[in-house]
XYZ file of C-alpha atoms in Angstrom:
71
model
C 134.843 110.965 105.192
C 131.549 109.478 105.967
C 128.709 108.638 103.690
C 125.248 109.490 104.606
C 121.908 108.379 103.240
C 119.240 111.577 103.745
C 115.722 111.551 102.774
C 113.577 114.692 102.016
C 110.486 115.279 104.234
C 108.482 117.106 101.106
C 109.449 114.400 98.371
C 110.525 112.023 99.879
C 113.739 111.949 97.301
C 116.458 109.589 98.891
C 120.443 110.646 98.181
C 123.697 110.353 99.650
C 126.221 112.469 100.405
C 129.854 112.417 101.871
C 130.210 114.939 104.487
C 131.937 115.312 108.490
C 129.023 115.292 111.494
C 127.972 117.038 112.892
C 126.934 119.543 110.624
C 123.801 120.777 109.171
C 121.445 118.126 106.863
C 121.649 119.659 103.493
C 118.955 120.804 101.006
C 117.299 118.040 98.971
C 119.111 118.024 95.292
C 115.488 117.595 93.436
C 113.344 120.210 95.368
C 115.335 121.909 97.731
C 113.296 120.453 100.843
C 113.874 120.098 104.456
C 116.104 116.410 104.755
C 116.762 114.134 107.676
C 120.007 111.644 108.017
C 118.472 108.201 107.221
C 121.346 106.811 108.388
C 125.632 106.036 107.840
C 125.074 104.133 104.867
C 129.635 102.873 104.260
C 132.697 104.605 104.531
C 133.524 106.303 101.182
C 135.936 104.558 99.176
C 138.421 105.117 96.975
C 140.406 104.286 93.850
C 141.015 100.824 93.072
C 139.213 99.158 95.614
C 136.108 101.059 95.355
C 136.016 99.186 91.763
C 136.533 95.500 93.829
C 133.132 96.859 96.443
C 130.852 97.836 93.190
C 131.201 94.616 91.571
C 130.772 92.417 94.434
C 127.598 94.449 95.113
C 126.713 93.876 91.556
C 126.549 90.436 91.753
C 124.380 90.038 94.588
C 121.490 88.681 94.330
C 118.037 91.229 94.019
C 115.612 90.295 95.851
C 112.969 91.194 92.819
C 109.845 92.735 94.781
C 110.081 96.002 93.602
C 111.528 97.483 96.684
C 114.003 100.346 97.282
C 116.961 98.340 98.012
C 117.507 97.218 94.692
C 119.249 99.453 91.885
């Protein structure tokens, strides 16, 4: 199944969630807003080698400007 990246139009919260398209954007989690699909962010994986993708995206480097794309 999919995994989507949505963004809230009244909070502008961002979250993911695994779901089948097309169906309807879901509520936003922290104020139940209106959300649009940001966009597919991987395919959802899995047991053992979902452990393998989280540590190689550990270890790469941040890019240290205060943006959104790092954790």
């Amino acid at each position: 199944m999919p995994l989507y990246d949505f963004e809230c139009f009244e909070c502008h919260a961002m979250f993911e969630r695994m779901q089948r398209a097309p169906v309807p954007e879901p509520l936003c989690p922290a104020c139940g807003g209106a959300t649009r699909r940001a966009y597919l962010a991987a395919p959802a994986i899995h047991g053992a080698a979902a452990v393998g993708r989280e540590q190689a995206v550990r270890s790469l480097p941040q890019c240290g400007k205060g943006c959104r794309c790092c954790p």
